mmCIF file of C-alpha atoms and ligand atoms in Angstrom:
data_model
loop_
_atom_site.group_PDB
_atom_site.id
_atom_site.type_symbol
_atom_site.label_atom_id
_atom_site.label_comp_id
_atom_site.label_asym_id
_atom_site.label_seq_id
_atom_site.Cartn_x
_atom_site.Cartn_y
_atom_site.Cartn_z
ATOM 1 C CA UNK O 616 14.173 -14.268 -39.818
ATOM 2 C CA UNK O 617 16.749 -16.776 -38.903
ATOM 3 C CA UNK O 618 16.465 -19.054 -36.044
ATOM 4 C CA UNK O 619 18.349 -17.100 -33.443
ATOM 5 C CA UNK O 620 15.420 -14.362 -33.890
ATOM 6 C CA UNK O 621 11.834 -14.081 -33.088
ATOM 7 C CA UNK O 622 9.074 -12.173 -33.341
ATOM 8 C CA UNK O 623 7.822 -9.804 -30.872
ATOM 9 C CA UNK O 624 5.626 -7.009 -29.232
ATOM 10 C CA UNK O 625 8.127 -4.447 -27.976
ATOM 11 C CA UNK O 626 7.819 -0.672 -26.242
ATOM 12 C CA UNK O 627 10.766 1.232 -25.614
ATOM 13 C CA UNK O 628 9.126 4.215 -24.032
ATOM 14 C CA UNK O 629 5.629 4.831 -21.623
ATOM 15 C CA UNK O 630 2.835 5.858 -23.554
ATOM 16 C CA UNK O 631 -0.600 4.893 -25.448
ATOM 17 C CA UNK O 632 -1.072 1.772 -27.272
ATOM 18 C CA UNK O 633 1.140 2.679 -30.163
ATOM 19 C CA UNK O 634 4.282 2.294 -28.372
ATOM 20 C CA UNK O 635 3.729 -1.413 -28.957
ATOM 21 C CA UNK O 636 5.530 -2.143 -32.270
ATOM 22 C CA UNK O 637 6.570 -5.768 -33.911
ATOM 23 C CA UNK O 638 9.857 -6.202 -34.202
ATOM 24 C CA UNK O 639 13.063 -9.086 -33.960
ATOM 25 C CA UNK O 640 14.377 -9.593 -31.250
ATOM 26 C CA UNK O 641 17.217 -12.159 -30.503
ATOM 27 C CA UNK O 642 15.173 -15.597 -29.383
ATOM 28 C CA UNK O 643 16.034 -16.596 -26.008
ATOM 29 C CA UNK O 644 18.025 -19.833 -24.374
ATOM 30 C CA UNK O 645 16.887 -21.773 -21.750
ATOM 31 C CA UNK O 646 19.359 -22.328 -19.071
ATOM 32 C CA UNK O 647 20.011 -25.524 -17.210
ATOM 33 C CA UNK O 648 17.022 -25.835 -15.519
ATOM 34 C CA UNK O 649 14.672 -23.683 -17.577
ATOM 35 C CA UNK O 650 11.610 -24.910 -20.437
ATOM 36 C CA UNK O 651 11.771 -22.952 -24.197
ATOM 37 C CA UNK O 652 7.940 -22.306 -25.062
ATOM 38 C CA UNK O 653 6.912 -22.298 -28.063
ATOM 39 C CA UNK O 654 4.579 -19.222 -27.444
ATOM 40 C CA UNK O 655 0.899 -19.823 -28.889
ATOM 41 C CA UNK O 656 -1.091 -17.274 -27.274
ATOM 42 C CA UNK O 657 -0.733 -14.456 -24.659
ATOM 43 C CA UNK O 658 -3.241 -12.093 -22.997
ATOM 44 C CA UNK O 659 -3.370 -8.027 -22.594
ATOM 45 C CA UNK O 660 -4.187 -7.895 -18.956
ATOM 46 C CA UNK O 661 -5.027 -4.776 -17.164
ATOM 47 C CA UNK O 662 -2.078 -5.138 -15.765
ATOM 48 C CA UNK O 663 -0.113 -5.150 -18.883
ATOM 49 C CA UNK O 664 -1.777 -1.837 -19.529
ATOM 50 C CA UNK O 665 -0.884 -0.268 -16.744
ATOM 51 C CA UNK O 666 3.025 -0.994 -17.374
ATOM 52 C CA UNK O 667 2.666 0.344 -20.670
ATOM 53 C CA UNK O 668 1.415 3.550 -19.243
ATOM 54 C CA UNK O 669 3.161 3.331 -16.403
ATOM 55 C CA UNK O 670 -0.191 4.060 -14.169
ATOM 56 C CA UNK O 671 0.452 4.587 -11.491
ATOM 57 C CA UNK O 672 4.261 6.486 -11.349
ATOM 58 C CA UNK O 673 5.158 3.737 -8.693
ATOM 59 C CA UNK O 674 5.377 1.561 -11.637
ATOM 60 C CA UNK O 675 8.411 3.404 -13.248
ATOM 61 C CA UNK O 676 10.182 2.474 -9.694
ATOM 62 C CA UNK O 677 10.069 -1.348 -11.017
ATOM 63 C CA UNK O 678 9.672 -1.344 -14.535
ATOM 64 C CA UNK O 679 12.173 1.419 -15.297
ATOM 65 C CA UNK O 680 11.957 5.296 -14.186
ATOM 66 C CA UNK O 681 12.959 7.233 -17.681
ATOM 67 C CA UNK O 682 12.018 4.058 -19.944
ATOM 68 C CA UNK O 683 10.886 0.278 -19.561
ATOM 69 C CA UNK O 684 13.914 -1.783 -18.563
ATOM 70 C CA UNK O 685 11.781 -5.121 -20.169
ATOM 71 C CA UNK O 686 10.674 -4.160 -23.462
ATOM 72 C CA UNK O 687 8.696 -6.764 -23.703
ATOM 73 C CA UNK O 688 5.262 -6.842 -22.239
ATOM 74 C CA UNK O 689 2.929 -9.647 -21.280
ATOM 75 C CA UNK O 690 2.363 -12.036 -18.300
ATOM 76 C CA UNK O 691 0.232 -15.129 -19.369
ATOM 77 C CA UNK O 692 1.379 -17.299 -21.713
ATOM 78 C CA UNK O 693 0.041 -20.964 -23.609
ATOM 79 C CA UNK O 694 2.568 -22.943 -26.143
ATOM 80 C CA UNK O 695 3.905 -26.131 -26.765
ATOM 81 C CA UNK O 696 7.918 -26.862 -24.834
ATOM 82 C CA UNK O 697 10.505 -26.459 -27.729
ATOM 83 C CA UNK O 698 13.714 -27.062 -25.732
ATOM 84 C CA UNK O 699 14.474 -28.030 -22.636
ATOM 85 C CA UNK O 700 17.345 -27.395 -20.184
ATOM 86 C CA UNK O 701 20.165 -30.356 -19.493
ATOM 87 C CA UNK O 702 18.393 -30.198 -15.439
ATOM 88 C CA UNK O 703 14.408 -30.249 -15.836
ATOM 89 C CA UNK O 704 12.804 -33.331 -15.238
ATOM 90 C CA UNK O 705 8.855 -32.086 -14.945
ATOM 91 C CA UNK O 706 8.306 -31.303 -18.503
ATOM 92 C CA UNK O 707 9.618 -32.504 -21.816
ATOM 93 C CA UNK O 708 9.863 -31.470 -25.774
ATOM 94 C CA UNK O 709 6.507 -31.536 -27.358
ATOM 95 C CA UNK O 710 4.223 -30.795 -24.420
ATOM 96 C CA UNK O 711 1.455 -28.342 -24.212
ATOM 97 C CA UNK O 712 2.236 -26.246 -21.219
ATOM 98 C CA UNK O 713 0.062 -22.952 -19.853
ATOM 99 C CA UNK O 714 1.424 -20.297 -16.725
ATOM 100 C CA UNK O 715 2.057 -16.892 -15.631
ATOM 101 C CA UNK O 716 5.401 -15.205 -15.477
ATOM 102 C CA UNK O 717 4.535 -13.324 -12.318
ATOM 103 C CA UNK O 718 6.741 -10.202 -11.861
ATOM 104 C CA UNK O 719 8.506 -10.641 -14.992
ATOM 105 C CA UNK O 720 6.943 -10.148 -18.175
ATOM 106 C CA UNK O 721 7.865 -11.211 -21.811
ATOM 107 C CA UNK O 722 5.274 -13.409 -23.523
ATOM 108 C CA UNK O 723 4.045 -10.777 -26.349
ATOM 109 C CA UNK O 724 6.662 -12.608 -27.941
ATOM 110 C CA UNK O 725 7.250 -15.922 -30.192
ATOM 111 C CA UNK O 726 8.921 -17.430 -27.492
ATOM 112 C CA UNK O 727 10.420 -17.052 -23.922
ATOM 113 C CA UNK O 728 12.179 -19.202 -21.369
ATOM 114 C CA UNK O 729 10.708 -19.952 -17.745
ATOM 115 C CA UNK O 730 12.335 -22.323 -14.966
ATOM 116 C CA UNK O 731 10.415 -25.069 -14.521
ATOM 117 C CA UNK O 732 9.385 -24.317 -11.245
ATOM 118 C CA UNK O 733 8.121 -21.123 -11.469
ATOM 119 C CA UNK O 734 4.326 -21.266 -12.191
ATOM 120 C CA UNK O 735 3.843 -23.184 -15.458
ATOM 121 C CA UNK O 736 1.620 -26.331 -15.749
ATOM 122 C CA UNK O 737 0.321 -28.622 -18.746
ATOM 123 C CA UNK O 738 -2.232 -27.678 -19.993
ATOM 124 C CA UNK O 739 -5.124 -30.081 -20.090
ATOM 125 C CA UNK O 740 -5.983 -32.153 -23.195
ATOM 126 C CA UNK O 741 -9.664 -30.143 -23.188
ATOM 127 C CA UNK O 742 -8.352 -26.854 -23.394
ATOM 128 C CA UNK O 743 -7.091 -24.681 -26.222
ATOM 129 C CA UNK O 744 -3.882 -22.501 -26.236
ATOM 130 C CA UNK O 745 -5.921 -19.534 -26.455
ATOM 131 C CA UNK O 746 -8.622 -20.588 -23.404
ATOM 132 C CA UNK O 747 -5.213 -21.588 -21.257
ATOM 133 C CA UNK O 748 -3.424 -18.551 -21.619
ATOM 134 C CA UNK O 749 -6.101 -16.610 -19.795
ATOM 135 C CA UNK O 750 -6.421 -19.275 -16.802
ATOM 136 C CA UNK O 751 -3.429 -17.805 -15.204
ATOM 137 C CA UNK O 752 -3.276 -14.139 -13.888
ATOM 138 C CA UNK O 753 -6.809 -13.748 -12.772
ATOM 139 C CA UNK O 754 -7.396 -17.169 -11.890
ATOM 140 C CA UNK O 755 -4.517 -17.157 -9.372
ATOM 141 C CA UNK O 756 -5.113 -13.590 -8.009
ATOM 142 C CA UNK O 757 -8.476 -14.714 -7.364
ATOM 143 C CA UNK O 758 -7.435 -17.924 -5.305
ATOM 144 C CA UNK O 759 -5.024 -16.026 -4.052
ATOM 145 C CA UNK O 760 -7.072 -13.745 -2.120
ATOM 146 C CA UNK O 761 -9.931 -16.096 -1.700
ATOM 147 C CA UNK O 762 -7.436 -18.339 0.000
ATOM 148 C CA UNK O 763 -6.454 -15.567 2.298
ATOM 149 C CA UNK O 764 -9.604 -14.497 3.282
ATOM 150 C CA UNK O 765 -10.343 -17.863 4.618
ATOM 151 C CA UNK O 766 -13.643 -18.334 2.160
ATOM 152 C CA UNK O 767 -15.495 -21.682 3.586
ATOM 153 C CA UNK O 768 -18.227 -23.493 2.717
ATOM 154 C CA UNK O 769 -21.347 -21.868 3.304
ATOM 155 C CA UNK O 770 -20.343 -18.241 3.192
ATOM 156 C CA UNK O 771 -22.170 -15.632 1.123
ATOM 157 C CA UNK O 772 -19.288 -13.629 -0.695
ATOM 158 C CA UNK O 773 -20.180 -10.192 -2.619
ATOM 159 C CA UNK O 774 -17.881 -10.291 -5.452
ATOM 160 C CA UNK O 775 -17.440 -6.872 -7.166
ATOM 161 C CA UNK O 776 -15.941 -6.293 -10.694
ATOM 162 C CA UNK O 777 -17.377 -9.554 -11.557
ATOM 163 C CA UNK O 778 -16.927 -9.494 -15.389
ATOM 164 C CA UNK O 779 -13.339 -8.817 -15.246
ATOM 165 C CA UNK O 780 -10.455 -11.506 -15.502
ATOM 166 C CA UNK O 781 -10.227 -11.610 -11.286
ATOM 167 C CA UNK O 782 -13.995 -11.465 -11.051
ATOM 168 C CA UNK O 783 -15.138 -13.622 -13.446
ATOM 169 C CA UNK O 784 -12.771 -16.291 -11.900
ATOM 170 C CA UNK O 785 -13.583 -15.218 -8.418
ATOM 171 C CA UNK O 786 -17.538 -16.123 -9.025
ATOM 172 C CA UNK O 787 -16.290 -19.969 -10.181
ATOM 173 C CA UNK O 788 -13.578 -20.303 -7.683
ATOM 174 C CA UNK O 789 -16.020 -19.526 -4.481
ATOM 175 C CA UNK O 790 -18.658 -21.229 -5.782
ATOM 176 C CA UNK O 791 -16.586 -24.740 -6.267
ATOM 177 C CA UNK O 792 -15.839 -24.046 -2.724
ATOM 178 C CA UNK O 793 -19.014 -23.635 -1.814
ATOM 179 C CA UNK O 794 -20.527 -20.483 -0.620
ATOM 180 C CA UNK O 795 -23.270 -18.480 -2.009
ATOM 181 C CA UNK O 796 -22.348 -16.019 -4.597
ATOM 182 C CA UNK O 797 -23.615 -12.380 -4.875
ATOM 183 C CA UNK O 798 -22.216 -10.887 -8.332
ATOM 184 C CA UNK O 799 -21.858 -7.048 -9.336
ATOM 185 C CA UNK O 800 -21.550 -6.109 -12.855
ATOM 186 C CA UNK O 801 -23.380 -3.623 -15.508
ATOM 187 C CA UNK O 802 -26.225 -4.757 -17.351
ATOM 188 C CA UNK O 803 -23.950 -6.312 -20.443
ATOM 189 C CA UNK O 804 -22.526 -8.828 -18.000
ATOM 190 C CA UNK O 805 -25.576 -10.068 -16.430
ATOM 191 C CA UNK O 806 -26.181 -13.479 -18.626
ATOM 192 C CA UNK O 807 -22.284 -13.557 -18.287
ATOM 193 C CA UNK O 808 -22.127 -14.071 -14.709
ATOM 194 C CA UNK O 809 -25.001 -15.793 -14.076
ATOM 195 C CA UNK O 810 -23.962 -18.586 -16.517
ATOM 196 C CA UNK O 811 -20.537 -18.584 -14.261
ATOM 197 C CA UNK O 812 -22.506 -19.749 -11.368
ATOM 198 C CA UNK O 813 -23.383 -16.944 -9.544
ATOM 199 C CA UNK O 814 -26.562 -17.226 -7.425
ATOM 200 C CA UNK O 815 -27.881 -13.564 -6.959
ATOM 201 C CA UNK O 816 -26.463 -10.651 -9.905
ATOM 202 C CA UNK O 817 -26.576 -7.029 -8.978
ATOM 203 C CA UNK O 818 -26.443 -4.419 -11.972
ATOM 204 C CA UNK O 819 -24.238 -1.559 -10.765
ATOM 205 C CA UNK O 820 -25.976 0.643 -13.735
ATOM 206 C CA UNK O 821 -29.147 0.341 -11.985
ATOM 207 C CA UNK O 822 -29.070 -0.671 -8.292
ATOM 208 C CA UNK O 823 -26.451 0.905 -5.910
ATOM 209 C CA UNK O 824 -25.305 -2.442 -4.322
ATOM 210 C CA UNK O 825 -24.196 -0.432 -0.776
ATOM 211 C CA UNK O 826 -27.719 -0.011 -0.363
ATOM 212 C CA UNK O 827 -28.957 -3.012 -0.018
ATOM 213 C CA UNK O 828 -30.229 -5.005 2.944
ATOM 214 C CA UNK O 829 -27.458 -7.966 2.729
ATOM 215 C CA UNK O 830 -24.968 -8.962 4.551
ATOM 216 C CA UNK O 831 -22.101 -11.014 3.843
ATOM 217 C CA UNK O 832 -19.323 -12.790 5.370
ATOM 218 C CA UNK O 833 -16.618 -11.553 2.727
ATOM 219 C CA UNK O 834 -16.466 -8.752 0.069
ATOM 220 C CA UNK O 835 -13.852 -8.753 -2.807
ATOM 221 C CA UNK O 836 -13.902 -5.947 -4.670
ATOM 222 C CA UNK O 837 -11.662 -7.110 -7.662
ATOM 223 C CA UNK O 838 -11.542 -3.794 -9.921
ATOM 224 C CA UNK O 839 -11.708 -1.237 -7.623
ATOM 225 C CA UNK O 840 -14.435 1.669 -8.428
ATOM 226 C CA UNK O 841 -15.874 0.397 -4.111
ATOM 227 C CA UNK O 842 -13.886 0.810 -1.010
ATOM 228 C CA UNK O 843 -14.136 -1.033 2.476
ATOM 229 C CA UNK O 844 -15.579 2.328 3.447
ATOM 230 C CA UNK O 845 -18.022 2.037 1.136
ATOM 231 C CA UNK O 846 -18.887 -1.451 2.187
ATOM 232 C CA UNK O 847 -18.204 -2.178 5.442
ATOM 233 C CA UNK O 848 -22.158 -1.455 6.708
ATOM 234 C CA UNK O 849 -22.650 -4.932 4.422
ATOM 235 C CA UNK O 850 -20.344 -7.200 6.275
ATOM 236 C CA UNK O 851 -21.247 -9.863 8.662
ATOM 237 C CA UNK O 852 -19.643 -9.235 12.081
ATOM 238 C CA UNK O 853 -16.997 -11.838 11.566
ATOM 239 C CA UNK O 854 -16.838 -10.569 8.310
ATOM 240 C CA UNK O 855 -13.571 -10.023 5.668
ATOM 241 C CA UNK O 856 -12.928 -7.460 2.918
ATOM 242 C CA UNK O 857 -10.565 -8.375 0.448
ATOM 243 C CA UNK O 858 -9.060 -6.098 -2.138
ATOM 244 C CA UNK O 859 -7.064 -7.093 -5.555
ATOM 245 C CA UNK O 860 -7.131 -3.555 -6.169
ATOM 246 C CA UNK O 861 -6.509 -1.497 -3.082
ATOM 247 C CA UNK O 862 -6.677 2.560 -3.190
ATOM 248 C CA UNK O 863 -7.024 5.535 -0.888
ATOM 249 C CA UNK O 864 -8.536 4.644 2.834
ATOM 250 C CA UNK O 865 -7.975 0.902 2.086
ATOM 251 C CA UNK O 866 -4.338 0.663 2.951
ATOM 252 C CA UNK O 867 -4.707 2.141 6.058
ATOM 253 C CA UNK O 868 -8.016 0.100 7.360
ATOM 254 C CA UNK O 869 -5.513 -3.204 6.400
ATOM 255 C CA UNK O 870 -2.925 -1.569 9.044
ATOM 256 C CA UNK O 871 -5.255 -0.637 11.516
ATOM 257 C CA UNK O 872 -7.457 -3.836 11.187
ATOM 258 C CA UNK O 873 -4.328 -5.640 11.934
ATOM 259 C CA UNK O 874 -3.088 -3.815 14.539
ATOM 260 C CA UNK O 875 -6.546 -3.191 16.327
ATOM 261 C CA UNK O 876 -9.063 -5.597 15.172
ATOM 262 C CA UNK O 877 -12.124 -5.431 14.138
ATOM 263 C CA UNK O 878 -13.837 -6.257 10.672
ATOM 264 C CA UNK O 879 -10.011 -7.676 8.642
ATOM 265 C CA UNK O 880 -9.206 -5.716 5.246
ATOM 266 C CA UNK O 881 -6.949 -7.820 2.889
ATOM 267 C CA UNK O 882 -5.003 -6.586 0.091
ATOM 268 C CA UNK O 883 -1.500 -6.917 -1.418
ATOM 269 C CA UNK O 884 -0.028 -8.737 -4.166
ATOM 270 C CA UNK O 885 -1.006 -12.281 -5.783
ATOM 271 C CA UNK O 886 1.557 -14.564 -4.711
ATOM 272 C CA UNK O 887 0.843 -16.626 -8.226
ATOM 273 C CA UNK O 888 3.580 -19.362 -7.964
ATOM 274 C CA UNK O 889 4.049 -23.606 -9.326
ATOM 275 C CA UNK O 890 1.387 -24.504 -6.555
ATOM 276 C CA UNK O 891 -1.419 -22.145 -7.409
ATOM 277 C CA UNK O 892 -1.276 -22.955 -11.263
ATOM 278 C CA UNK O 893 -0.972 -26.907 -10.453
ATOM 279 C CA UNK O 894 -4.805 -26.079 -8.419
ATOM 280 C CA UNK O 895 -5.804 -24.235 -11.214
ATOM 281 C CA UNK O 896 -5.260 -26.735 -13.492
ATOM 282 C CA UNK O 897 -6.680 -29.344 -11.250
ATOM 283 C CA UNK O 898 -9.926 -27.228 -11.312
ATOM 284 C CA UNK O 899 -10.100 -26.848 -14.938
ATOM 285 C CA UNK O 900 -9.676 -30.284 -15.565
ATOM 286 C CA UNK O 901 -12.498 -31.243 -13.105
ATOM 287 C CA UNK O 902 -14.756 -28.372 -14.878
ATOM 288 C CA UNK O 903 -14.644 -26.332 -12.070
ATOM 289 C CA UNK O 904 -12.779 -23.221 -13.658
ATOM 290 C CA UNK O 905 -13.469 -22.207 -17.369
ATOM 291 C CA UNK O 906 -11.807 -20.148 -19.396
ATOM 292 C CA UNK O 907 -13.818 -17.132 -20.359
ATOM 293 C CA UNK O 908 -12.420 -15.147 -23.402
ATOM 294 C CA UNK O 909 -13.896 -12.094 -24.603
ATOM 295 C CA UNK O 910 -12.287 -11.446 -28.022
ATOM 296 C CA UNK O 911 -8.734 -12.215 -30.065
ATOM 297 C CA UNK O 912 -6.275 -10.147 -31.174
ATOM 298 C CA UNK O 913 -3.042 -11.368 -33.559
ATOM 299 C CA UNK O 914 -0.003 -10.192 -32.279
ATOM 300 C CA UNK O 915 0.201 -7.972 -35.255
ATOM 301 C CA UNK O 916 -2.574 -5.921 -33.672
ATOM 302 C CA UNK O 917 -1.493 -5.895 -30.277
ATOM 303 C CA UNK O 918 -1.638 -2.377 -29.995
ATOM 304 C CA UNK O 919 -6.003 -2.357 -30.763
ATOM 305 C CA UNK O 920 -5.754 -5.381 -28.251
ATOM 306 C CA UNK O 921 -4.446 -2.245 -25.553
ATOM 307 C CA UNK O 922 -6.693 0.351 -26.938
ATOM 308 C CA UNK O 923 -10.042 -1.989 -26.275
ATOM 309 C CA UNK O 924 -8.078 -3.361 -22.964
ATOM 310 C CA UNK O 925 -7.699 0.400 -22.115
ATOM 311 C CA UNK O 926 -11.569 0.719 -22.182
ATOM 312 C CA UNK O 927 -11.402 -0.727 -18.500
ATOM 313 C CA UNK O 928 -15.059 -2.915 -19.872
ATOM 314 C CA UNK O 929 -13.203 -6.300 -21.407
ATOM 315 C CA UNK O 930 -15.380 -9.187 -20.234
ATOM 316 C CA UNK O 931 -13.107 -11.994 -18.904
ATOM 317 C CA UNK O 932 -9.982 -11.992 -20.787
ATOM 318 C CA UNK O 933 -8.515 -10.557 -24.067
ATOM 319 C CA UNK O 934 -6.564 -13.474 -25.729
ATOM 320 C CA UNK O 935 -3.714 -12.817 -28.503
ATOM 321 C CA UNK O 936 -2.967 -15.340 -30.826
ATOM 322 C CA UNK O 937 0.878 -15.910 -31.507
ATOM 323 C CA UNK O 938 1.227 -18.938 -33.471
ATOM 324 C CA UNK O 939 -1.064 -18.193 -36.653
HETATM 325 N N1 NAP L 984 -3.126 -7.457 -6.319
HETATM 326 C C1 NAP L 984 -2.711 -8.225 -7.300
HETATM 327 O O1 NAP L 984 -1.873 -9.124 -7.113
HETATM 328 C C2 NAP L 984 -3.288 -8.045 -8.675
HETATM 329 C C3 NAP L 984 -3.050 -8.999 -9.670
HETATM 330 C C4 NAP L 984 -3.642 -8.813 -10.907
HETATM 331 C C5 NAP L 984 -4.409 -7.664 -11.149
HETATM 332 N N2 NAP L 984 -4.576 -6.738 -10.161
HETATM 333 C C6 NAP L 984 -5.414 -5.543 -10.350
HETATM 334 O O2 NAP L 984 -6.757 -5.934 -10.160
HETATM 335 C C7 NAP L 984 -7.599 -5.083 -10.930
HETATM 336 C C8 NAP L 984 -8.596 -5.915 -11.686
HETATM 337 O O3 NAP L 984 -7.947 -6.683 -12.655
HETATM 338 P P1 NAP L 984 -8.783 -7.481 -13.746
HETATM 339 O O4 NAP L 984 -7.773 -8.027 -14.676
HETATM 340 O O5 NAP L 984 -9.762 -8.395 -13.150
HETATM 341 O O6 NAP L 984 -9.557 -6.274 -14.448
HETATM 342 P P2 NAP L 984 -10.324 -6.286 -15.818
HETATM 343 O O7 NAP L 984 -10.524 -7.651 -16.338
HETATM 344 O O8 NAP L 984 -9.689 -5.291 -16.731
HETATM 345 O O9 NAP L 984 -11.723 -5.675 -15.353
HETATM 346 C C9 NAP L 984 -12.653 -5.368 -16.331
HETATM 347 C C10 NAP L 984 -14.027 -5.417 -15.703
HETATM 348 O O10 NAP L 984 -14.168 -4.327 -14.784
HETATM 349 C C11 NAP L 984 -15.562 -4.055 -14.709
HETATM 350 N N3 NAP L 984 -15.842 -2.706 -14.281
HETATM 351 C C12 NAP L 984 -15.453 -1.557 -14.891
HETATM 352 N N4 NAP L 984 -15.953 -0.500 -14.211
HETATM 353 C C13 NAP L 984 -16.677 -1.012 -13.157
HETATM 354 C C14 NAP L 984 -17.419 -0.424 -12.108
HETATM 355 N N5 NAP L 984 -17.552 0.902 -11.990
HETATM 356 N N6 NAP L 984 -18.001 -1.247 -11.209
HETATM 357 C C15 NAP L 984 -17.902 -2.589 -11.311
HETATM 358 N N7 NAP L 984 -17.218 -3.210 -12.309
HETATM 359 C C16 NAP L 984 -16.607 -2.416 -13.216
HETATM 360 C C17 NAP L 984 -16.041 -4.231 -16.123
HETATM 361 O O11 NAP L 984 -17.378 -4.668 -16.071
HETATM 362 P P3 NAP L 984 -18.535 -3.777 -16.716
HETATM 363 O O12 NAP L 984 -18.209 -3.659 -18.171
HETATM 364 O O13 NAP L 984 -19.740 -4.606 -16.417
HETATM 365 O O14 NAP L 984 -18.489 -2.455 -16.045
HETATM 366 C C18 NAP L 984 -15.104 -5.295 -16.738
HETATM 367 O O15 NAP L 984 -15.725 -6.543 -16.964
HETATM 368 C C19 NAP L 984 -6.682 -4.230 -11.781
HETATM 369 O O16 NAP L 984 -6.572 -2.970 -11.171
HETATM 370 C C20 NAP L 984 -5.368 -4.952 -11.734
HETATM 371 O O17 NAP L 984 -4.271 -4.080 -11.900
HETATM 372 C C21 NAP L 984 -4.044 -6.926 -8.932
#
């Protein structure tokens, strides 16, 4: 390999996990105003499954109908700046930096370009390459739609999926802000999410949380698997459900709580971005927001990082390691 090339994950068609093959690929160039990262570690999100699989079809009418138009995966990224564009001022050669790529993808990969505004941060002295990659796409869906719910002080919030990279940032993001936290996970994750700061744990595998007597001023349901149907006996008058993961009689409740009132459903898309990574680094560095890694993968065996991804069970965040 010369220094033009790099490593990298690719997939040139839909399919199971072995579509992902290493190959070289022509390293990029950062333009004027755009950082080179010197990629150390990357994530599989569930998201990143998904694309590969294109699940659902609606994916294909983003990602490529026949075949993916980006063949290379991956949204989360942690490396050190190798080269900087003649126009960026906010971070220099040598620095550790951490961030999401948001729409785009491309960090299963040695190295990749990003414009210094979009949402890249440094990464704080405390924190390894591997912890900070995973601080980005579930941390900032999660204060993304706590944020938009209106979460205050003093609220109980049900978080479900609590395990999971949304949830498991969800449960440390509400409580820094204050409310009382109500946690739903299987029995495995029940240590897990205590020790994240939730105050009350539910075990899906043996109580049905729908039936309980509680009520709460916001629901998140961060994996799906519960509905605002399902829930909506459990909210507070005033109360808010809020969906990362929106299906079936969801959408329309969000239209028709708009349009009509009554108990707001919330859903949509993360809107990530430069701000929300600066406040997640902000928490992390005040020990508000941890990193919380399951297992690592090298990018050699990215495509058993998609199989156990593909499980739909990862606790937290599955972590691949770049840089050896
Ligand atoms: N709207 C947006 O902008 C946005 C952004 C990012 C992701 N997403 C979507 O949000 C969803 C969640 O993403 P994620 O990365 O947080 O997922 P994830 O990390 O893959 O979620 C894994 C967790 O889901 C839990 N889980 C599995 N089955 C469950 C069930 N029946 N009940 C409760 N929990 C269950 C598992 O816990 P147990 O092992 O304990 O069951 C596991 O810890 C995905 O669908 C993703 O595509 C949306």
């Amino acid at each position: 390999m010369n220094n033009t090339n790099m490593k990298a994950a690719v997939y040139t068609r839909y399919g199971s996990p072995e579509v992902l093959r290493i190959a070289h690929v022509a390293r990029p160039e950062p333009k004027d105003n755009e950082v080179l990262i010197r990629i150390h570690a990357t994530t599989v999100t569930s998201g990143d499954v998904r694309m590969r699989k294109a699940d659902p079809f609606l994916i294909r009418f983003f990602s490529g109908l026949f075949k993916p138009k980006a063949p290379i995966l991956g949204h989360e990224v942690a490396g050190v700046v190798d080269s900087v564009g003649s126009k960026v001022t906010r971070f220099k050669v040598g620095e550790r930096v951490f961030g999401s790529t948001g729409m785009r993808s491309g960090t299963y990969a040695e190295y990749i370009c990003m414009a210094e505004d979009d949402a890249i941060a440094h990464t704080p002295d405390n924190v390894a390459h591997g912890e900070a990659a995973t601080l980005t796409v579930g941390a900032l869906t999660a204060l993304h739609f706590i944020q938009a719910v209106g979460l205050q002080r003093g609220e109980h919030i049900l978080i479900h999926g609590a395990s999971g990279s949304i949830g498991s940032a969800a449960v440390q993001l509400a409580k820094a802000m204050g409310a009382t936290v109500t946690a739903v996970c299987s029995t495995a994750n029940v240590e897990l999410v205590r020790g994240l700061g939730a105050d009350h744990v539910i075990d899906y595998r043996r109580t049905d949380f729908t039936k309980g007597g509680n009520t709460y001023d916001v629901i998140f349901s961060t994996v799906g698997h519960t509905s605002f149907t399902a829930c909506r006996h459990l909210l507070a008058p005033e109360g808010r459900y809020v969906t990362s993961s929106a299906a079936g009689s969801d959408y329309w409740h969000m239209i028709k709580s708009k349009l009509f009132g009554g108990h707001r459903v919330i859903g949509g898309i993360s809107a990530g971005g430069a701000e929300g990574i600066a406040q997640v680094r902000d928490l992390v560095q005040v020990g508000k927001l941890k990193a919380v890694v399951d297992r690592h993968f090298p990018l050699q065996r990215i495509a058993d990082a998609h199989r156990y991804v593909d499980q739909g069970h990862k606790r937290g965040n599955v972590v691949i390691d770049v840089a050896a």
